[in-house]
PDB file of C-alpha atoms in Angstrom:
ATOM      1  CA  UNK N1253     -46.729 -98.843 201.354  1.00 49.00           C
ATOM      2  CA  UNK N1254     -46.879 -99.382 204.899  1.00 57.00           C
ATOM      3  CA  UNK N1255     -43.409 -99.045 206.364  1.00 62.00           C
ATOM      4  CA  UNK N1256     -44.247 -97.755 210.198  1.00 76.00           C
ATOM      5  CA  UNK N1257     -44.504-100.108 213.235  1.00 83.00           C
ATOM      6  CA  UNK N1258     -48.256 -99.657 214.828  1.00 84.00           C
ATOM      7  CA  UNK N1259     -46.683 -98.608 218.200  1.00 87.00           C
ATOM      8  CA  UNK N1260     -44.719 -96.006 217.325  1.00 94.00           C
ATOM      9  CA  UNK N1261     -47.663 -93.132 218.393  1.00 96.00           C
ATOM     10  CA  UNK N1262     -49.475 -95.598 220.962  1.00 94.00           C
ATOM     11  CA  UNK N1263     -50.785 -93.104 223.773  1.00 94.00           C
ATOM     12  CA  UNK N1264     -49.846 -90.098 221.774  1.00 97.00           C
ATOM     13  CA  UNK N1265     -52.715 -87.843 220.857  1.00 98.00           C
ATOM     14  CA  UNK N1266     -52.436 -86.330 217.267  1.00 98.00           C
ATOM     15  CA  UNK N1267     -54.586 -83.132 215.884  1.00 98.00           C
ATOM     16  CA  UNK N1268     -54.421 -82.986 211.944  1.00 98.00           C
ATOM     17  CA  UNK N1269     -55.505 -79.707 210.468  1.00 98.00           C
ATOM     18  CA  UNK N1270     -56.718 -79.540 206.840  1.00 97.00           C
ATOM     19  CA  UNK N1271     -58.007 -82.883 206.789  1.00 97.00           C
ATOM     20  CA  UNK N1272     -60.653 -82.437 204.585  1.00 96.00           C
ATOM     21  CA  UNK N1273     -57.782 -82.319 201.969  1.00 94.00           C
ATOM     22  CA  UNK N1274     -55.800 -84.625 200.161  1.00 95.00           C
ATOM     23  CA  UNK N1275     -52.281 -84.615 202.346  1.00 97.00           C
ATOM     24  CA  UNK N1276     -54.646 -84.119 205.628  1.00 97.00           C
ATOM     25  CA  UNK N1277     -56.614 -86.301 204.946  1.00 98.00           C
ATOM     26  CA  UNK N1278     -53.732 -89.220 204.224  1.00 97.00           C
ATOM     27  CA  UNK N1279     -51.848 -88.142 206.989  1.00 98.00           C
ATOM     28  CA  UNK N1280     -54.702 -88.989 209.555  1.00 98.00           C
ATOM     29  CA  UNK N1281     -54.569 -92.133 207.932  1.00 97.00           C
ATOM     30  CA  UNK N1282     -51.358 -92.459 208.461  1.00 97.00           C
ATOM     31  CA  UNK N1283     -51.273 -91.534 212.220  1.00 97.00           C
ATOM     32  CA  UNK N1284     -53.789 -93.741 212.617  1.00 96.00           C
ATOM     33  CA  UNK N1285     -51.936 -97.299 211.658  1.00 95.00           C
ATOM     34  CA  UNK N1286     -49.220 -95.965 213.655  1.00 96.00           C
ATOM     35  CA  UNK N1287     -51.286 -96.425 217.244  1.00 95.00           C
ATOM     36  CA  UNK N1288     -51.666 -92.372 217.684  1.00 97.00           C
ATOM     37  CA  UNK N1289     -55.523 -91.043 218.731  1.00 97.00           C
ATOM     38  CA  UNK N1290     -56.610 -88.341 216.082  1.00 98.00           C
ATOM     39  CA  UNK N1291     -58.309 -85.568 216.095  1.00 98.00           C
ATOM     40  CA  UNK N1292     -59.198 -84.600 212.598  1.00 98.00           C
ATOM     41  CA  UNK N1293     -60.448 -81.157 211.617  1.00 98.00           C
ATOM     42  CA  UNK N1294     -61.788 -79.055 208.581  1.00 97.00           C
ATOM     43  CA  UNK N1295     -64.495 -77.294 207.696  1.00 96.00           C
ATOM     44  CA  UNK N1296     -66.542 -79.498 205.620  1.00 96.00           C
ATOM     45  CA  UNK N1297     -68.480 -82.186 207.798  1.00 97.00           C
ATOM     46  CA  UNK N1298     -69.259 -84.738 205.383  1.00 97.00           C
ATOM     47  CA  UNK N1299     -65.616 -85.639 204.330  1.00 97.00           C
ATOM     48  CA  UNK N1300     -64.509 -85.600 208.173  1.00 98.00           C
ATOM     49  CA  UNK N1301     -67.656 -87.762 208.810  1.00 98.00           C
ATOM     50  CA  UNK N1302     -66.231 -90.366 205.786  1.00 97.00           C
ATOM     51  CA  UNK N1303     -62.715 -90.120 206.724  1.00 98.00           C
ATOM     52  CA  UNK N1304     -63.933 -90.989 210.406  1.00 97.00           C
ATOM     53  CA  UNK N1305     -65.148 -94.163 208.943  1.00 97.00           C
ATOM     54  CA  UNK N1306     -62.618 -95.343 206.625  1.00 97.00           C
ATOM     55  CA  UNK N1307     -59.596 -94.786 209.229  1.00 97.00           C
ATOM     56  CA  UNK N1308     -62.169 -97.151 211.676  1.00 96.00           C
ATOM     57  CA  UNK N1309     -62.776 -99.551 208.861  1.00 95.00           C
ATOM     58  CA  UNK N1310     -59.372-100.018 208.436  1.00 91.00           C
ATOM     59  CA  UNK N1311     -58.253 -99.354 212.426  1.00 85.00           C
ATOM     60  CA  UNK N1312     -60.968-101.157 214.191  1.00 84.00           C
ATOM     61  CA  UNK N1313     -59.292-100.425 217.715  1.00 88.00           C
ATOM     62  CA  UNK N1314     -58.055 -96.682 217.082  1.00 93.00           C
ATOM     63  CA  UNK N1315     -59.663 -93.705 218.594  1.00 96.00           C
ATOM     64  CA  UNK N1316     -60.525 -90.923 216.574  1.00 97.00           C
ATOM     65  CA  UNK N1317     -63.094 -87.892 216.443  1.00 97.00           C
ATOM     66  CA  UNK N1318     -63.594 -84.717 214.645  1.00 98.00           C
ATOM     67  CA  UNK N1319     -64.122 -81.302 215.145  1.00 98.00           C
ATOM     68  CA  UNK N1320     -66.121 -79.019 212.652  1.00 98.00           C
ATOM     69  CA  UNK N1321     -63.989 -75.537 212.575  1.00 97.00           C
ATOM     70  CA  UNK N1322     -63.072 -72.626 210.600  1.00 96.00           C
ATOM     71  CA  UNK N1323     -59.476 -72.039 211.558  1.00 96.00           C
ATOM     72  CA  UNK N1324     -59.411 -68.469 210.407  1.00 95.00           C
ATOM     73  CA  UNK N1325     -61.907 -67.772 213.521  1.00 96.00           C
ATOM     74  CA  UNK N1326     -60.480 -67.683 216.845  1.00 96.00           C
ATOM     75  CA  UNK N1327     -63.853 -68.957 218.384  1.00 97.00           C
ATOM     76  CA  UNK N1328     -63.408 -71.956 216.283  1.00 97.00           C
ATOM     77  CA  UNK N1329     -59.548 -72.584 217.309  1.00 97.00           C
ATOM     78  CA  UNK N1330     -60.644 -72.377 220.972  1.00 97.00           C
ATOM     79  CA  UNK N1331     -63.505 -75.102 220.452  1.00 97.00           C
ATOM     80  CA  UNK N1332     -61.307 -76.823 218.373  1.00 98.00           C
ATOM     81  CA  UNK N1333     -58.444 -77.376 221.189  1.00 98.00           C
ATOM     82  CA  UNK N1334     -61.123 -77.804 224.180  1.00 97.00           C
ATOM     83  CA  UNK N1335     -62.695 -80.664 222.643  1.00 97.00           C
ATOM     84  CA  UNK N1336     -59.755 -82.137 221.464  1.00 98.00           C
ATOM     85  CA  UNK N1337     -58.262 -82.171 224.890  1.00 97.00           C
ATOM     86  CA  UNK N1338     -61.336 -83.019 226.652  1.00 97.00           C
ATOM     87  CA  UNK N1339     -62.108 -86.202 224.461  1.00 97.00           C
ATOM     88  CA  UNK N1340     -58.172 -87.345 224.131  1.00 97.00           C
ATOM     89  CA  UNK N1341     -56.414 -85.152 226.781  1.00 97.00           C
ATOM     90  CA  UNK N1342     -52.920 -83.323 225.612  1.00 97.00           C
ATOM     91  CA  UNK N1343     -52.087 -83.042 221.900  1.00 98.00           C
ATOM     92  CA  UNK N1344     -48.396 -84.094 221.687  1.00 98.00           C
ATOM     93  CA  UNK N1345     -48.644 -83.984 217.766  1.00 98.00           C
ATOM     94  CA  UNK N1346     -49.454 -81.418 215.269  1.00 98.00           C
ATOM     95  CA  UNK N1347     -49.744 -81.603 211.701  1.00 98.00           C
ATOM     96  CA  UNK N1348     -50.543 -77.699 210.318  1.00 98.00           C
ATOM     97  CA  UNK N1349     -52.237 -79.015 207.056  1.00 97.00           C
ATOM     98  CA  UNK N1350     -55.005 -76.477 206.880  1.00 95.00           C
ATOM     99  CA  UNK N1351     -54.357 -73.894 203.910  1.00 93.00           C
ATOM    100  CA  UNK N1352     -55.368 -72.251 200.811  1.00 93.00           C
ATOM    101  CA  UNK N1353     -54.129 -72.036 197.047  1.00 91.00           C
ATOM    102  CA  UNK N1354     -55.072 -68.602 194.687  1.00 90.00           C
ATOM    103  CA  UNK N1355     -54.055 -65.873 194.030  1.00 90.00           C
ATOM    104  CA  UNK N1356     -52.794 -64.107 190.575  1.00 91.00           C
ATOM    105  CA  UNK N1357     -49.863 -61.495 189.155  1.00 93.00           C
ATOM    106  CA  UNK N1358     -48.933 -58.613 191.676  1.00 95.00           C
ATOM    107  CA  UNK N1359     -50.696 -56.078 189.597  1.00 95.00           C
ATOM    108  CA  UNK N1360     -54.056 -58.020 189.443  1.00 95.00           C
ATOM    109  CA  UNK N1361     -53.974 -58.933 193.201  1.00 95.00           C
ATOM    110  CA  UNK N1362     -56.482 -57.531 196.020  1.00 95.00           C
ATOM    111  CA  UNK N1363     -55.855 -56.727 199.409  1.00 96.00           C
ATOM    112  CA  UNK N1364     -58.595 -58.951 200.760  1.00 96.00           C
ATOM    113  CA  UNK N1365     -57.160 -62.241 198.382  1.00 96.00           C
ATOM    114  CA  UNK N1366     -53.351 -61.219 199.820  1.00 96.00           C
ATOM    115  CA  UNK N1367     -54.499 -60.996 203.746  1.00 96.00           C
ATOM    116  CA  UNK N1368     -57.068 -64.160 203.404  1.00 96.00           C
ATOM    117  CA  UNK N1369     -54.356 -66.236 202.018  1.00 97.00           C
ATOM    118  CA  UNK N1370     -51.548 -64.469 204.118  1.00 96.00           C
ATOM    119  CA  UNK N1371     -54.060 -65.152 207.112  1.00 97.00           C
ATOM    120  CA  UNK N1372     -54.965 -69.025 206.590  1.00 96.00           C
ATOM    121  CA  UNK N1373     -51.479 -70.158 205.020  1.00 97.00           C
ATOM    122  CA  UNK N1374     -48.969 -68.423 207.811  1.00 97.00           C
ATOM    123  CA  UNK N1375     -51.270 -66.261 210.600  1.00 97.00           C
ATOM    124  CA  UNK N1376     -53.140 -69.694 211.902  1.00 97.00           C
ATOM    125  CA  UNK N1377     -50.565 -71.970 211.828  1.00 97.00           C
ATOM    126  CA  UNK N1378     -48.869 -69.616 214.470  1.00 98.00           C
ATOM    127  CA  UNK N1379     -51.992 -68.832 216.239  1.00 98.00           C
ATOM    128  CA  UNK N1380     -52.728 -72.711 216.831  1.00 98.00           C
ATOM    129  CA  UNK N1381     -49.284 -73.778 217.639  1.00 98.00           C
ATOM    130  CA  UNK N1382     -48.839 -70.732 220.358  1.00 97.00           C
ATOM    131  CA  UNK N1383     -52.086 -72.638 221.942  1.00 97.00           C
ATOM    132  CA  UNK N1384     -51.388 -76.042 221.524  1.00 98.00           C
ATOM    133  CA  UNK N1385     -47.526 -75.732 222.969  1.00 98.00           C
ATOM    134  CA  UNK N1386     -48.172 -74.421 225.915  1.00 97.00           C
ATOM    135  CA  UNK N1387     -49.242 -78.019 226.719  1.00 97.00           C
ATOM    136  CA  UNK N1388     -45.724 -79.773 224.918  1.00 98.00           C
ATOM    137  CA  UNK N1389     -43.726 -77.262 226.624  1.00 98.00           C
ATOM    138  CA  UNK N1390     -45.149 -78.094 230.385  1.00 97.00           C
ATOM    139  CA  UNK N1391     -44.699 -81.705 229.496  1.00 97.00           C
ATOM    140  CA  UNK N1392     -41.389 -81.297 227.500  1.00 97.00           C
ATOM    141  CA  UNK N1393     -42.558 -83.416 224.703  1.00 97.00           C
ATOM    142  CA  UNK N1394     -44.068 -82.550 221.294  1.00 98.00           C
ATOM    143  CA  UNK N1395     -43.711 -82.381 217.403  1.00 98.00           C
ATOM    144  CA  UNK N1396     -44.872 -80.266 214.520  1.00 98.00           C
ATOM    145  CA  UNK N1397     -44.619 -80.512 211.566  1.00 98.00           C
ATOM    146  CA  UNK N1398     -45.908 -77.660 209.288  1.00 98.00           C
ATOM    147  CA  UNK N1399     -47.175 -78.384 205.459  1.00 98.00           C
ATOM    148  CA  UNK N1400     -45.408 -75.762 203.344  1.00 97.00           C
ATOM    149  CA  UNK N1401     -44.588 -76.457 199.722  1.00 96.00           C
ATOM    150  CA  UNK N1402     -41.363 -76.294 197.486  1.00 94.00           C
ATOM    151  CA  UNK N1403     -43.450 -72.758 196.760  1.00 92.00           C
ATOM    152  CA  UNK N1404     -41.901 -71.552 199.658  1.00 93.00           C
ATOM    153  CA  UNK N1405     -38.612 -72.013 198.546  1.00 93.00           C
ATOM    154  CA  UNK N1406     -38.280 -69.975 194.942  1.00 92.00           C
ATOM    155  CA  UNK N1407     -41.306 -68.037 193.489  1.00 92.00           C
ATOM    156  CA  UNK N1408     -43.749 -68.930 190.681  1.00 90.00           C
ATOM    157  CA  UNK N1409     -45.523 -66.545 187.797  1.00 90.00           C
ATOM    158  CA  UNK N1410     -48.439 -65.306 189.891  1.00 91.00           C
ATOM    159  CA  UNK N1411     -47.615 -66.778 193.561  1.00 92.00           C
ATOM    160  CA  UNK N1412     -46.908 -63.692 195.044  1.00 95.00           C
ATOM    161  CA  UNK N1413     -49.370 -64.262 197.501  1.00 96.00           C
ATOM    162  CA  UNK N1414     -49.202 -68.051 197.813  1.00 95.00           C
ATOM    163  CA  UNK N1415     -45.671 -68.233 197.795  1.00 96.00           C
ATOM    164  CA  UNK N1416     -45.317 -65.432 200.330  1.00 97.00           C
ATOM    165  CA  UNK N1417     -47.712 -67.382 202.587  1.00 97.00           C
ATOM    166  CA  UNK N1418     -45.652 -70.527 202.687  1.00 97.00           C
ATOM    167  CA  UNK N1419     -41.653 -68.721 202.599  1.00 97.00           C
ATOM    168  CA  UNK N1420     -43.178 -66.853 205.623  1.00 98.00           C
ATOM    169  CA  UNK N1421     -44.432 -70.535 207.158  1.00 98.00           C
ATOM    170  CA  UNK N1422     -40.849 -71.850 206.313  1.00 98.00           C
ATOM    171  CA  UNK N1423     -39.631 -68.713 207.942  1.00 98.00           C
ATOM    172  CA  UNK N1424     -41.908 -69.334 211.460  1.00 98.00           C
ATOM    173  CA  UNK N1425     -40.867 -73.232 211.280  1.00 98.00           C
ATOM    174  CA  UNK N1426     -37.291 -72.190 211.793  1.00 98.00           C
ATOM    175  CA  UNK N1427     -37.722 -69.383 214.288  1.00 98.00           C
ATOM    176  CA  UNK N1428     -40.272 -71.733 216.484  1.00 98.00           C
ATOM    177  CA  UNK N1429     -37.687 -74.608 216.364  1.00 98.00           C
ATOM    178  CA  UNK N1430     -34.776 -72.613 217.857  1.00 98.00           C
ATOM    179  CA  UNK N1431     -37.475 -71.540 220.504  1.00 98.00           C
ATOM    180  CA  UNK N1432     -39.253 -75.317 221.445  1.00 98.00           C
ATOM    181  CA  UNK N1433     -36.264 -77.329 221.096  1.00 98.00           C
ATOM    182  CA  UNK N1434     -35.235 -76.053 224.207  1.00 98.00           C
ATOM    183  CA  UNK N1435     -38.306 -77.815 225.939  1.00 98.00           C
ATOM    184  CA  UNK N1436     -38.251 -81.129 223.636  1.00 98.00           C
ATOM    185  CA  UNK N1437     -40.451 -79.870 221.156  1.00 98.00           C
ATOM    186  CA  UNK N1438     -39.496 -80.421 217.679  1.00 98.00           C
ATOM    187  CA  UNK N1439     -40.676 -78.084 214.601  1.00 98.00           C
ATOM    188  CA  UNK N1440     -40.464 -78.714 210.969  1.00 98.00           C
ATOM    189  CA  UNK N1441     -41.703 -78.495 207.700  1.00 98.00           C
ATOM    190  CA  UNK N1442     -42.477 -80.442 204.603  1.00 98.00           C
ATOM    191  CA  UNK N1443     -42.131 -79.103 201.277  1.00 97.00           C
ATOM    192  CA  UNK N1444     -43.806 -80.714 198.203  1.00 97.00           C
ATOM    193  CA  UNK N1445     -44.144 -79.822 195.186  1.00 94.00           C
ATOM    194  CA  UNK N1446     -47.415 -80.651 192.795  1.00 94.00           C
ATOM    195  CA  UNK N1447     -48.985 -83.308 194.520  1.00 96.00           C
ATOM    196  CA  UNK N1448     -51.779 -85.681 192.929  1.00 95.00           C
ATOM    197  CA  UNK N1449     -54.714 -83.799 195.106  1.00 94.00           C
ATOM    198  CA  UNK N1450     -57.711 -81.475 194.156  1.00 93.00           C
ATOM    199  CA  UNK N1451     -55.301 -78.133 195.198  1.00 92.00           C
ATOM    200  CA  UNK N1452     -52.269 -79.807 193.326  1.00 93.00           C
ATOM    201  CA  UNK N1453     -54.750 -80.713 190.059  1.00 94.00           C
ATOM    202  CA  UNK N1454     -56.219 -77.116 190.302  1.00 93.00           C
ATOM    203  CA  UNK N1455     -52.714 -75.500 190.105  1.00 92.00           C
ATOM    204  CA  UNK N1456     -51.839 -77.601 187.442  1.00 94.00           C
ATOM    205  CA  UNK N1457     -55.327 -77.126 185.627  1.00 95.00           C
ATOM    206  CA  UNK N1458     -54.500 -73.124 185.969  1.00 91.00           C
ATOM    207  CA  UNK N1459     -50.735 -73.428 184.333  1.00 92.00           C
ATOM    208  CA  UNK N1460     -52.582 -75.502 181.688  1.00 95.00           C
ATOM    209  CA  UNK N1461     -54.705 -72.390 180.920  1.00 93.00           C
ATOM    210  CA  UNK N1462     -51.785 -69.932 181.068  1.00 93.00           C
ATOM    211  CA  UNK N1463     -49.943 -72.279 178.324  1.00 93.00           C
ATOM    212  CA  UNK N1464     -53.121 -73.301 176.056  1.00 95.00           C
ATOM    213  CA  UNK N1465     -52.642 -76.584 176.826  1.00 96.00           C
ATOM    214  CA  UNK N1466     -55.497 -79.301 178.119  1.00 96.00           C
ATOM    215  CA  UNK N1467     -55.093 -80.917 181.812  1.00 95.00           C
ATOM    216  CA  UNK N1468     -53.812 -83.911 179.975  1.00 96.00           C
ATOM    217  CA  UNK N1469     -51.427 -82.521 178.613  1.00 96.00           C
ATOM    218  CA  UNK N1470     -50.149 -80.026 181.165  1.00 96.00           C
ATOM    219  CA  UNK N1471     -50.061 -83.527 183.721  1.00 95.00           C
ATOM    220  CA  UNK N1472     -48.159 -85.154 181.341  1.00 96.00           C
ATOM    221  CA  UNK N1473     -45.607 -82.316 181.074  1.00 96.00           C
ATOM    222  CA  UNK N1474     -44.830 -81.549 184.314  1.00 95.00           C
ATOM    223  CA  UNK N1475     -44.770 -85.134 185.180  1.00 96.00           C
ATOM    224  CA  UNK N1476     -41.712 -85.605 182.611  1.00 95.00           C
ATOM    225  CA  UNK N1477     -40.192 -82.532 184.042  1.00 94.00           C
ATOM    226  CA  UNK N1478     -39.274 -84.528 186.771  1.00 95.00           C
ATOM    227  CA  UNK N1479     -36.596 -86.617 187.188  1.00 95.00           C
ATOM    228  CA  UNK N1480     -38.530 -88.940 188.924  1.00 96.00           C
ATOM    229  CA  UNK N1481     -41.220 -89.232 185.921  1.00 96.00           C
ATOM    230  CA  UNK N1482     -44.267 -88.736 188.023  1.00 97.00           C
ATOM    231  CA  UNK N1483     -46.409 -86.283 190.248  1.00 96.00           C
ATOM    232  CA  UNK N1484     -45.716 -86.921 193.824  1.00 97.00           C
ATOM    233  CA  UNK N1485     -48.811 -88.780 195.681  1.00 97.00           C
ATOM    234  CA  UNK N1486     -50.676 -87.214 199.237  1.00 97.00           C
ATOM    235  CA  UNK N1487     -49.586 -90.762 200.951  1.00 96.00           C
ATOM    236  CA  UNK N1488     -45.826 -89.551 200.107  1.00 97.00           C
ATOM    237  CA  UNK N1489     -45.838 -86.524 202.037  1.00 98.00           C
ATOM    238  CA  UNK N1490     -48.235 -88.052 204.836  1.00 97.00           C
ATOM    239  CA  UNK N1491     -45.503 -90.680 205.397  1.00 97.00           C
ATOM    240  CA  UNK N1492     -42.372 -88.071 205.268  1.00 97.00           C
ATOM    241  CA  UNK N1493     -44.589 -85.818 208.011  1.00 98.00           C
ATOM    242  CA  UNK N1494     -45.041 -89.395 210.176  1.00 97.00           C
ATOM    243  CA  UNK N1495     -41.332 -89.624 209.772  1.00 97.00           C
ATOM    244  CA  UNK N1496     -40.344 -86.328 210.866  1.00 98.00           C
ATOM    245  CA  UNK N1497     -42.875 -86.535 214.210  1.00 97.00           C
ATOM    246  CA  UNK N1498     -41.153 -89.428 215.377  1.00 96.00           C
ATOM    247  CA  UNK N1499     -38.620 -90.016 217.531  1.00 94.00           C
ATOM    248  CA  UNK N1500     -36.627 -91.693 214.502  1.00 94.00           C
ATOM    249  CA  UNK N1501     -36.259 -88.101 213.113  1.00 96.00           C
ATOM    250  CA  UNK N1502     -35.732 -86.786 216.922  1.00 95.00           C
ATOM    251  CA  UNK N1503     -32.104 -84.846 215.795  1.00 97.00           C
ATOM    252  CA  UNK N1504     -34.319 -83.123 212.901  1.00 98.00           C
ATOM    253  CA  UNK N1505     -34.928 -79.700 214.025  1.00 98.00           C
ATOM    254  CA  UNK N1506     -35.898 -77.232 211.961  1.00 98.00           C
ATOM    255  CA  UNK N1507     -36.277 -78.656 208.502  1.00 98.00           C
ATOM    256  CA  UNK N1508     -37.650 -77.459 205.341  1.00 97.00           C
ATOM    257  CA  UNK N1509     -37.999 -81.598 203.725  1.00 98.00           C
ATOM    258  CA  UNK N1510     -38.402 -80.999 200.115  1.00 97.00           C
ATOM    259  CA  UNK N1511     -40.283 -83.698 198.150  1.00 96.00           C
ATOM    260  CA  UNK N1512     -39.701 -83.099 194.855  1.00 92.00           C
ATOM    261  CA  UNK N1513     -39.192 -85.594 192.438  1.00 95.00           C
ATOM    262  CA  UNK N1514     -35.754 -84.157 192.090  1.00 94.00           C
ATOM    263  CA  UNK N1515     -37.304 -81.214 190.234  1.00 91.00           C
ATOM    264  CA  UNK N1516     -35.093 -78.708 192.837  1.00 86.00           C
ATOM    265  CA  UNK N1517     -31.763 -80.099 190.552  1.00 78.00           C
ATOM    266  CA  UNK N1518     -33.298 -78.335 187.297  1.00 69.00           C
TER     267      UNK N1518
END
């Protein structure tokens, strides 16, 4: 449902991370009909390439390119902000999508699974915004807005490395708000919990296994779990994170936005 004016982003330049995924990829999308210039970025060409298209099939007049990177590689996070910047100038939005599920039980968990997921989930989320607010802080505007997950909120039978990823993004989301508010800069978070995506059908595919259950059936449980009766969809979140980086959420600071279905009252 489209619920945003078209101006609200007009001359505003926004860089969506993880946009080869499902919220990412809606939340470009999203951007997009609101009037904002995107730069969308992930690692897998092809879907950039096709979400390129289908934002300019539907947004004949916005501009948008992509960048190819690997966000875990500081080469990549340097080429990444250059070109932005050099094709749409200063990035005045931020959408932290990029990130990574896995993980198992403490006692079956490696050191290279905990740091990769540590690193991609928490590490380059920090790494990227230090970069990128440099730039909001000269010009004493900007908003972030950081895609954590209700995850990082209570734990879950083998998240230990998940879940520490994203209480540890929560954690940086309100430390870095106290910080940029001072210079106009506003940081928050969203927090969702399964979400109808390929990462949100995996997780739900894995609890299936854990229980014996089939995907069907496993959907259909944790969909009548929640009070709301249904799995949360990526166009949900991408509209709360358009919400929360504009100025109609401007006294928001520092957020954790849970979208749950109402499954944090059980």
């Amino acid at each position: 449902m489209a619920i945003f004016s078209s101006e609200v982003f007009k001359n505003q330049h926004a860089l969506v991370t993880g946009a080869t995924g499902g919220i990412g990829y809606e939340t470009a999308k999203v951007l997009a009909r609101m009037g904002a210039d995107i730069t969308i970025t992930g690692r897998k060409e092809a879907i950039l390439k096709q979400l390129k298209e289908v934002i300019l099939s539907e947004q004949t007049q916005v501009n948008i390119d992509y960048v190819v990177a690997d966000l875990a590689e500081s080469s990549d996070r340097e080429k990444l902000i250059r070109s932005a910047q050099n094709t749409f100038g200063p990035i005045s939005l931020l959408v932290n999508s990029a990130g990574i599920s896995g993980g198992s039980i403490v006692e079956e968990l490696s050191q290279d699974v905990l740091e990769r997921i540590m690193h991609l989930n928490y590490t380059v989320s920090i790494l990227l915004s230090q970069e990128i607010y440099k730039t909001m802080k000269e010009n004493e505007v900007g908003a972030i807005v950081n895609v954590s997950s209700l995850s990082g909120l209570r734990g879950t039978y083998g998240g230990a490395a998940y879940v520490g990823s994203k209480f540890a993004l929560n954690g940086f989301t309100q430390s870095f708000a106290l910080e940029a508010i001072k210079h106009n800069v506003r940081v928050n978070a969203v927090c969702p919990g399964y979400v109808d995506t390929k990462m949100g059908r995996d997780a739900i595919r894995k609890k299936a296994d854990r229980e014996n259950n089939s995907f069907e059936e496993q959907w259909e449980i944790e969909s009548r779990n929640l009070p709301s009766g249904r799995i949360t969809t990526a166009e949900e979140v991408a509209n709360t994170i358009a919400f929360l980086l504009s100025d109609a959420a401007e006294n928001i600071v520092g957020e954790a936005v849970k979208i749950s279905g109402g499954s944090v009252m059980r």
